[in-house]
Tab-separated table of C-alpha atoms in Angstrom:
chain	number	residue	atom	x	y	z
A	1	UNK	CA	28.341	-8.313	-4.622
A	2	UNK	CA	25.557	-6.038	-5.322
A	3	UNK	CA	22.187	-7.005	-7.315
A	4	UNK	CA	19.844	-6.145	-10.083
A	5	UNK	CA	17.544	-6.579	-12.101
A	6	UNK	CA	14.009	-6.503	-13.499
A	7	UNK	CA	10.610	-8.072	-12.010
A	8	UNK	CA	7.745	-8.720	-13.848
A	9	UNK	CA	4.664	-8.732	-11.416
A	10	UNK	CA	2.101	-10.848	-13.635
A	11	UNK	CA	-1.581	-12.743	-12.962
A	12	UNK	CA	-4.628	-12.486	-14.405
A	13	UNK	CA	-6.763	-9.052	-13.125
A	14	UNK	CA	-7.892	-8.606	-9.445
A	15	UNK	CA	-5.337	-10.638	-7.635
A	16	UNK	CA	-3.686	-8.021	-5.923
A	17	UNK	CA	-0.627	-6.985	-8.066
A	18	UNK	CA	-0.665	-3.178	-7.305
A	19	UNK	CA	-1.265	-3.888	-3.361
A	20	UNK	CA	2.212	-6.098	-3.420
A	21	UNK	CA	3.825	-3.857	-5.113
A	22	UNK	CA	2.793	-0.683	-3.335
A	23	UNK	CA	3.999	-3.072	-0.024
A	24	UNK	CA	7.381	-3.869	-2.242
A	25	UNK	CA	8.111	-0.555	-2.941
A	26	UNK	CA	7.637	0.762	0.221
A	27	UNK	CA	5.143	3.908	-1.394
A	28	UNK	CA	2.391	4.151	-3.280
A	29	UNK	CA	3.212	4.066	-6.847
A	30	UNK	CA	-0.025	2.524	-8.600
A	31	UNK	CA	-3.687	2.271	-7.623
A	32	UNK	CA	-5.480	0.278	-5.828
A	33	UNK	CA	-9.098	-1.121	-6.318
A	34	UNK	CA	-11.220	-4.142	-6.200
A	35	UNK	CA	-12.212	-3.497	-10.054
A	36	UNK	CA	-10.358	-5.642	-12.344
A	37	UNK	CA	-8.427	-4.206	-15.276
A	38	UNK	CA	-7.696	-1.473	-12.627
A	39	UNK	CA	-3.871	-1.427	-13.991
A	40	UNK	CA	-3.859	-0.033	-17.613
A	41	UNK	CA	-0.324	0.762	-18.202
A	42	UNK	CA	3.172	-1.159	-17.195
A	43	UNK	CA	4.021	0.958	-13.712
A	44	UNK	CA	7.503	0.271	-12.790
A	45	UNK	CA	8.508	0.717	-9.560
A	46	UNK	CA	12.102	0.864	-7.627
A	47	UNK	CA	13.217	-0.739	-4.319
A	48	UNK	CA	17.214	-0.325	-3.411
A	49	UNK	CA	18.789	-1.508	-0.514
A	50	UNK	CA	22.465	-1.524	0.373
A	51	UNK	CA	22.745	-4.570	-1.649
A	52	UNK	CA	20.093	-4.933	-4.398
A	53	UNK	CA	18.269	-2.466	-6.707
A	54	UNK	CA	14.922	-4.152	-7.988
A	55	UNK	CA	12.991	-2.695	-10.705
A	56	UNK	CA	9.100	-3.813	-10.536
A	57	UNK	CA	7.315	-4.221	-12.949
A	58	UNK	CA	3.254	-4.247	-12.596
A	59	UNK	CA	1.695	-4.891	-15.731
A	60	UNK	CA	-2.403	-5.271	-16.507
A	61	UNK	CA	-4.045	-8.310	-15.297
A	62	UNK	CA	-4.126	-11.203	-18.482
A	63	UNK	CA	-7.421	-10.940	-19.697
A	64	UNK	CA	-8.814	-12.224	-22.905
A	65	UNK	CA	-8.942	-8.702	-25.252
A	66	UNK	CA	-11.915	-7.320	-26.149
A	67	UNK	CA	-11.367	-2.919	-27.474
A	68	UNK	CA	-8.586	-1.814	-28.579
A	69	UNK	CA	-7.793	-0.438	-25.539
A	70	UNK	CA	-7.571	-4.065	-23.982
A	71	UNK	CA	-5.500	-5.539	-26.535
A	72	UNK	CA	-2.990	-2.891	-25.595
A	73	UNK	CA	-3.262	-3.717	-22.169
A	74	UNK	CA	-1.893	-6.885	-23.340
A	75	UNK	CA	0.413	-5.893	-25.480
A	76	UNK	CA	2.235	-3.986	-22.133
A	77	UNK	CA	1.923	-7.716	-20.691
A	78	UNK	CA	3.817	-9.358	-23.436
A	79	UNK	CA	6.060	-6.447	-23.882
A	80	UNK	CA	6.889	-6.730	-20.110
A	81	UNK	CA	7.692	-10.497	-20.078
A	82	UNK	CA	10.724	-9.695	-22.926
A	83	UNK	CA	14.241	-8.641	-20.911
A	84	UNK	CA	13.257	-9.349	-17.477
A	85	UNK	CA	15.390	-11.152	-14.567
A	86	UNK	CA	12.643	-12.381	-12.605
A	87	UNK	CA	8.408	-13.304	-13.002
A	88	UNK	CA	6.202	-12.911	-9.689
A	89	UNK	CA	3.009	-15.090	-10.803
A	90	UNK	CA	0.509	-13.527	-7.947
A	91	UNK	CA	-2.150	-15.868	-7.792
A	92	UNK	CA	-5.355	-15.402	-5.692
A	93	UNK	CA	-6.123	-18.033	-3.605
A	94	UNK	CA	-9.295	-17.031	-2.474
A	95	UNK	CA	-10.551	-17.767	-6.116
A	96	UNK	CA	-11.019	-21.152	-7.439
A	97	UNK	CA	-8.398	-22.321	-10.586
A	98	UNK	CA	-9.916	-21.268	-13.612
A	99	UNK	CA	-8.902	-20.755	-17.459
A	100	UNK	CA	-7.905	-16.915	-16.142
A	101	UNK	CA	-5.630	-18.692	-14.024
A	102	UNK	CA	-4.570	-21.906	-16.543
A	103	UNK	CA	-3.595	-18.951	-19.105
A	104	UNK	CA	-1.420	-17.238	-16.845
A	105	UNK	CA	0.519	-20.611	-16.139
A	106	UNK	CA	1.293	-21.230	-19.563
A	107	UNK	CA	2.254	-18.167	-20.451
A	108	UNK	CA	4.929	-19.110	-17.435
A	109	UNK	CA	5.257	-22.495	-18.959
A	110	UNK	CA	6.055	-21.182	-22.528
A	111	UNK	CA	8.773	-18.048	-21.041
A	112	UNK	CA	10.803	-20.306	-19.038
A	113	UNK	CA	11.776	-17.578	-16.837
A	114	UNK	CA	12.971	-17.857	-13.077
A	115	UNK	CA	9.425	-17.433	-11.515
A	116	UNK	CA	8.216	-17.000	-8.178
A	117	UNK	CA	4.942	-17.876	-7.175
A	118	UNK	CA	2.832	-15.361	-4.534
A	119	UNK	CA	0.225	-17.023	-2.955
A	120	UNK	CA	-1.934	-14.142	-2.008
A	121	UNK	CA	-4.622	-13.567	0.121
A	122	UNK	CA	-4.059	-16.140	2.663
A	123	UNK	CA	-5.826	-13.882	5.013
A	124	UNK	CA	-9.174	-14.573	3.314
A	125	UNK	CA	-9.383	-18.456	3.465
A	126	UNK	CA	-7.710	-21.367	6.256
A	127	UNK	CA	-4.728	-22.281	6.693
A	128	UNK	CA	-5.912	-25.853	5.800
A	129	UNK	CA	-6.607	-24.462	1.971
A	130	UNK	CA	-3.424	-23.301	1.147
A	131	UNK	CA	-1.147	-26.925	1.212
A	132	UNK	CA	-3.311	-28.242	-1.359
A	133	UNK	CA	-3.090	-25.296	-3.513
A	134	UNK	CA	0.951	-25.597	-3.237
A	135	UNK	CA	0.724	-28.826	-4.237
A	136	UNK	CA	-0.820	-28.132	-7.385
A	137	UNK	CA	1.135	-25.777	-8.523
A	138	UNK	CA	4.656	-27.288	-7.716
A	139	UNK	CA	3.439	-29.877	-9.604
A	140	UNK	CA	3.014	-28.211	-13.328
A	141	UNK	CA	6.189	-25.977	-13.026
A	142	UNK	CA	9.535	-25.768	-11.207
A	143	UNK	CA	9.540	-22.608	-9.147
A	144	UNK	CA	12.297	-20.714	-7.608
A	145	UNK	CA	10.384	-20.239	-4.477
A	146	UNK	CA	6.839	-20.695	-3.521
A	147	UNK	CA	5.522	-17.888	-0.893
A	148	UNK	CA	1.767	-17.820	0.566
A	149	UNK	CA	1.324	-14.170	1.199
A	150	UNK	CA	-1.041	-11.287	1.954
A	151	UNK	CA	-0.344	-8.277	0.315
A	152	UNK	CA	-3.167	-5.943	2.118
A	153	UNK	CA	-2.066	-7.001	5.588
A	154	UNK	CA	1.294	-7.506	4.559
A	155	UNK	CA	1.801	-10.902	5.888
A	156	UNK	CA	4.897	-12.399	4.217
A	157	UNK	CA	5.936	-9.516	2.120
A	158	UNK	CA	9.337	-9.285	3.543
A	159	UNK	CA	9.979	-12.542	2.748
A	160	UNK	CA	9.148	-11.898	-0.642
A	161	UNK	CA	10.942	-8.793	-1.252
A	162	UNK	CA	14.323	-11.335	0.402
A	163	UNK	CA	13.668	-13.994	-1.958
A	164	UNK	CA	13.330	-12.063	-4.933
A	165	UNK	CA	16.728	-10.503	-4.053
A	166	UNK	CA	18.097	-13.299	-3.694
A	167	UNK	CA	17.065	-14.381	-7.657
A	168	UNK	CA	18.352	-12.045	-9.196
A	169	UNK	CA	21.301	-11.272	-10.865
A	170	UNK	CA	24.583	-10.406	-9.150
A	171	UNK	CA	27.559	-7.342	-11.121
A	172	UNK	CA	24.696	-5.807	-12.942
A	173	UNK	CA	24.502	-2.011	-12.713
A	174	UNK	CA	22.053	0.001	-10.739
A	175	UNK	CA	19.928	1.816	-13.483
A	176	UNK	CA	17.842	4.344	-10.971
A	177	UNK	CA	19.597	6.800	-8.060
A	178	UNK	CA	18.699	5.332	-4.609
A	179	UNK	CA	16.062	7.701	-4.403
A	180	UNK	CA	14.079	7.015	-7.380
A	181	UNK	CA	10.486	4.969	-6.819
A	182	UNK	CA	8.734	5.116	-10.192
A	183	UNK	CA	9.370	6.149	-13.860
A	184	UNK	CA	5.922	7.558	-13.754
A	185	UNK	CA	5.203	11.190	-14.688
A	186	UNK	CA	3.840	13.284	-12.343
A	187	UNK	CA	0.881	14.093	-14.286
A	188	UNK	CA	-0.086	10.506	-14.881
A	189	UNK	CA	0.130	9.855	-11.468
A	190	UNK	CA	-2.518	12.647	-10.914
A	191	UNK	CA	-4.783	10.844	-13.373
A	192	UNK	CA	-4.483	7.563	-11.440
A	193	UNK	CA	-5.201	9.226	-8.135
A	194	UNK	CA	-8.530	10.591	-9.965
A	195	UNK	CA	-9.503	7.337	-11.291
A	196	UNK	CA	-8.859	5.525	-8.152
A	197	UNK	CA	-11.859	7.133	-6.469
A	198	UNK	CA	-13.937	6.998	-9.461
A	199	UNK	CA	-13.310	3.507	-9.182
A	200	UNK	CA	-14.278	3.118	-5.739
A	201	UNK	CA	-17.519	5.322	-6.011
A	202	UNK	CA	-18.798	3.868	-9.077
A	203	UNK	CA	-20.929	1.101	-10.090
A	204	UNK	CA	-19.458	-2.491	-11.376
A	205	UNK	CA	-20.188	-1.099	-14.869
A	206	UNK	CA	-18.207	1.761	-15.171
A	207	UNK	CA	-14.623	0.958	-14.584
A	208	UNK	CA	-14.267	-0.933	-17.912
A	209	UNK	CA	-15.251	2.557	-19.646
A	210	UNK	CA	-13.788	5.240	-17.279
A	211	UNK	CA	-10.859	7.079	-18.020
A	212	UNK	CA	-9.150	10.081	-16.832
A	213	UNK	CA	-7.682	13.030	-18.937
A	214	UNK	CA	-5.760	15.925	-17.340
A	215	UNK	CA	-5.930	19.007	-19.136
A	216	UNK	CA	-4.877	21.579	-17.359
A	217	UNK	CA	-1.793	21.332	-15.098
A	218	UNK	CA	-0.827	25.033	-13.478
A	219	UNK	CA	2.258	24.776	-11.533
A	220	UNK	CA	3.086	28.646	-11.805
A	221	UNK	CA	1.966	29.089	-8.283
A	222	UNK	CA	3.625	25.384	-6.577
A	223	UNK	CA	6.393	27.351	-5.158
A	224	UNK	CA	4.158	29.047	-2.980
A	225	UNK	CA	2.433	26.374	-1.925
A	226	UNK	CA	-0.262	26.216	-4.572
A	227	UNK	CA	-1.252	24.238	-7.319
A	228	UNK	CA	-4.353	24.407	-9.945
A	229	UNK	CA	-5.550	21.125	-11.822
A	230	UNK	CA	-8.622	20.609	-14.083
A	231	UNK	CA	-9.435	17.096	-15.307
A	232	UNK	CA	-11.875	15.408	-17.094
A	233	UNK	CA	-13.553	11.632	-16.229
A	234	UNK	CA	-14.132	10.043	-19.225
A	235	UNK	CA	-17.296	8.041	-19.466
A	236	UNK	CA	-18.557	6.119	-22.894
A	237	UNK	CA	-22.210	6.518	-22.388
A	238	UNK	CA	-24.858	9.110	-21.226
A	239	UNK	CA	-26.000	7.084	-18.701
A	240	UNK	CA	-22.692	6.403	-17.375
A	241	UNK	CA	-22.108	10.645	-17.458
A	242	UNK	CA	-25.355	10.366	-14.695
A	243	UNK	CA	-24.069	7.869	-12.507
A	244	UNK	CA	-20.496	9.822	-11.664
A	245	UNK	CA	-21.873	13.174	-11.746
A	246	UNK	CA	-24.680	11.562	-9.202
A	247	UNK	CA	-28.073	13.404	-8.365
A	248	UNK	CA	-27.651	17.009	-7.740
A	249	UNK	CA	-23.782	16.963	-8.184
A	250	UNK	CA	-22.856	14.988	-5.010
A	251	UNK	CA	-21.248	12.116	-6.638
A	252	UNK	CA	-18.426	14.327	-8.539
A	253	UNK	CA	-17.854	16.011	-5.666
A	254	UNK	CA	-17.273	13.614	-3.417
A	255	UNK	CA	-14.954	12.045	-5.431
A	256	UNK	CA	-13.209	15.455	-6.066
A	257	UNK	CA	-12.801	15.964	-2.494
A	258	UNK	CA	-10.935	12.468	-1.596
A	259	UNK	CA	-8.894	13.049	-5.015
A	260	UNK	CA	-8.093	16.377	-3.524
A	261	UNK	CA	-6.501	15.325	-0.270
A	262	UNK	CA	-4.848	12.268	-1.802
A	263	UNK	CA	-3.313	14.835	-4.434
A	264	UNK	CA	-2.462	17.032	-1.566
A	265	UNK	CA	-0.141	14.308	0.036
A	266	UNK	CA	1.182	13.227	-3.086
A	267	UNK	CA	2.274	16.450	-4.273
A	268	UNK	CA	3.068	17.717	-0.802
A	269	UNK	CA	1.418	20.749	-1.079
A	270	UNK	CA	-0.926	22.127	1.211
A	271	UNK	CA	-3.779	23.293	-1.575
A	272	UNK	CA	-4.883	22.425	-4.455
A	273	UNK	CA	-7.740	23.897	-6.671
A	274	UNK	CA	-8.958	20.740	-8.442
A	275	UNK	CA	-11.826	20.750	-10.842
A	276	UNK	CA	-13.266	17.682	-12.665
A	277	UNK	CA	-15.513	17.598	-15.461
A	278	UNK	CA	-17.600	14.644	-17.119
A	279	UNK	CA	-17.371	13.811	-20.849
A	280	UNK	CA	-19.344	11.272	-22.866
A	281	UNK	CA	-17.071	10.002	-25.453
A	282	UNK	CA	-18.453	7.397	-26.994
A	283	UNK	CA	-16.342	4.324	-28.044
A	284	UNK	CA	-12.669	5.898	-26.699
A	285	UNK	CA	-11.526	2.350	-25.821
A	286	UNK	CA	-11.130	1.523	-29.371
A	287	UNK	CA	-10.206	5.381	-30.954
A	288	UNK	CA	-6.085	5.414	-31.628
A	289	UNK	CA	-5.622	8.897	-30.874
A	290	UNK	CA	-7.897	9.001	-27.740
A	291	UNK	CA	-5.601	6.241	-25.898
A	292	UNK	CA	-2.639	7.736	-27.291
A	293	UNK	CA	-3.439	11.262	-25.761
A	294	UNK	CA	-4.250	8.713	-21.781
A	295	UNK	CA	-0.822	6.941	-22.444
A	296	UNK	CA	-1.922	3.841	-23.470
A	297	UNK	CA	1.410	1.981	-25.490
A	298	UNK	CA	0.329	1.106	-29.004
A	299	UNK	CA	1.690	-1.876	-30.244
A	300	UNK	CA	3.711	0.215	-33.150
A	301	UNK	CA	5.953	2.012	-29.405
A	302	UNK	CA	6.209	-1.460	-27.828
A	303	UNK	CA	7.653	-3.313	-30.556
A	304	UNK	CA	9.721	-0.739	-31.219
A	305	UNK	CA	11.249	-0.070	-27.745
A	306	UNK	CA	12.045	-2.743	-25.882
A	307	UNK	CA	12.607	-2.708	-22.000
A	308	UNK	CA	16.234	-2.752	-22.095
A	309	UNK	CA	16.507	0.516	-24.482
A	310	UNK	CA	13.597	2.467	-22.435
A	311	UNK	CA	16.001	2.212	-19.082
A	312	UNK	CA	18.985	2.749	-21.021
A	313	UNK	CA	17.315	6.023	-22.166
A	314	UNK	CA	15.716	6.775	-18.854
A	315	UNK	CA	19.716	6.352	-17.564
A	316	UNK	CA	20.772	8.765	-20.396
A	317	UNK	CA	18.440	11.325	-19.394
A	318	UNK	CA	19.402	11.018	-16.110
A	319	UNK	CA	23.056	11.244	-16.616
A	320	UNK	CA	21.727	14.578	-18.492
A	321	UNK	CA	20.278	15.568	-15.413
A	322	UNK	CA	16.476	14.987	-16.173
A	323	UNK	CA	14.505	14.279	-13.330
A	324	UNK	CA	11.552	12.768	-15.336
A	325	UNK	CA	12.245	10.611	-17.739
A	326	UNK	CA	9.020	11.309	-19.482
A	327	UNK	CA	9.347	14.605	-20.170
């Protein structure tokens, strides 16, 4: 009988959520970076087989909240945790258990949902490491299945993606068509790609106060191959403003050029005029209408719309014959 239902990818930030499920879904659906607090927003992503239709959910890393901008981080976590099948608690094992790590557990503890536990990145410690670290943890909660795992090499994933399939749900109703991978919109994705490399170019500083706003998106020419895109890095600081741009330019443009080909794959189109500018605005993290405009949830739209009435309105749309359920 076929299968579905929703998984909630949660841990605490920098254990390789986004790399598992990139590897679940098959395609690249949110970024990727050893920066934690990389993932702002809930990404959902979509994996059908024959059989099973699972709807991913990768939510920010649990952190302790600091700006308003983290607090709604964590409200997307919380959010997230109401309506699902299915938890993945991705632990790194490569870091020792800490209270990032002894939050995350009771927040398990305290949902009582069926929970898998990833053991990731297996790849970067022995094999002699890992028992004792399963020992532990089958000891303060009774998981469904307990999987060491490397999501960057991919070690494991398969079995995974099978047991995850086999926790879910059986009758319930495919909500996506086969094809569908992610309820993001294109434009946000285009702002992720950006960010990505400013992530990976930029100092340890930075990524806590880097943001990316697109603000012009000129599709009038995609039909003939050609697309034009001008975005803005958002920095908090002067200083900050120095380090991207970088001395004599070379830092923006670097990152402007890997953006560029990235984009060009994503969108499939064989040029793209991309132009990226550098704004200090200071304090954005914590300004209402700033996070609102980068599509950062307030806690006002997740209380108000749950995850079972934003995919019963995605399916609506669809039904409609919306491709994007965003717009």
């Amino acid at each position: 009988m076929p299968k579905s239902g929703l998984v909630a990818l949660i841990g605490r930030p920098n254990v390789g959520k986004s790399t598992l499920l990139n590897r679940l879904v098959g395609q690249k659906v949110a970024i990727v970076s050893n920066k934690p607090q990389t993932t702002r927003n809930r990404i959902i992503g979509v994996q059908t087989t024959e059989e099973c239709q699972m709807i991913f959910l990768d939510t920010p890393g649990i952190h302790r909240p600091g700006h308003l901008l983290n607090k709604r981080m964590m409200e997307e976590v919380y959010d997230s945790l109401r309506g699902v099948d299915l938890l993945v608690q991705v632990v790194d094992v490569s870091e020792r258990y800490g209270k990032g790590e002894k939050f995350v557990l009771n927040l398990v503890q305290k949902t009582q949902k069926p929970t898998i536990l990833a053991l990731n990145k297996i790849d970067l410690i022995s094999k002699g490491k890992i028992l004792p670290v399963l020992e532990f943890y089958n000891q303060q909660f009774e998981y469904r299945e307990m999987i060491p795992l490397s999501a960057h090499k991919g070690d494991n994933f398969e079995l995974l993606r099978e047991k995850i399939s086999e926790n879910l749900p059986e009758g319930g109703e495919w909500l996506y068509p086969s094809e569908y991978i992610t309820d993001q919109p294109e434009r946000f994705m285009v702002s992720e790609i950006i960010r990505e490399k400013v992530l990976h170019h930029t100092r340890q500083e930075l990524p806590y106060s880097t943001a990316v706003l697109v603000e012009v998106y000129d599709e009038s020419k995609r039909q003939q191959g050609f697309m034009s895109i001008t975005a803005s890095i958002i920095v908090d600081k002067g200083s900050h403003k120095k380090i991207v741009i970088g001395r004599a330019g070379q830092m923006v443009k670097i990152i402007g050029t890997e953006a560029r080909v990235d984009l060009q794959k994503f969108l499939d189109l064989p040029k793209i005029y991309l132009a990226l500018n550098v704004k200090v605005l200071s304090g954005w993290r914590d300004k209402d209408h700033l996070l609102d405009e980068l599509g950062v949830r307030s806690a006002k739209y997740t209380q108000e719309l749950s995850i079972d009435d934003r995919l019963q309105t995605t399916e609506r749309k669809m039904e409609d014959g919306s491709q994007n359920p965003e717009e």
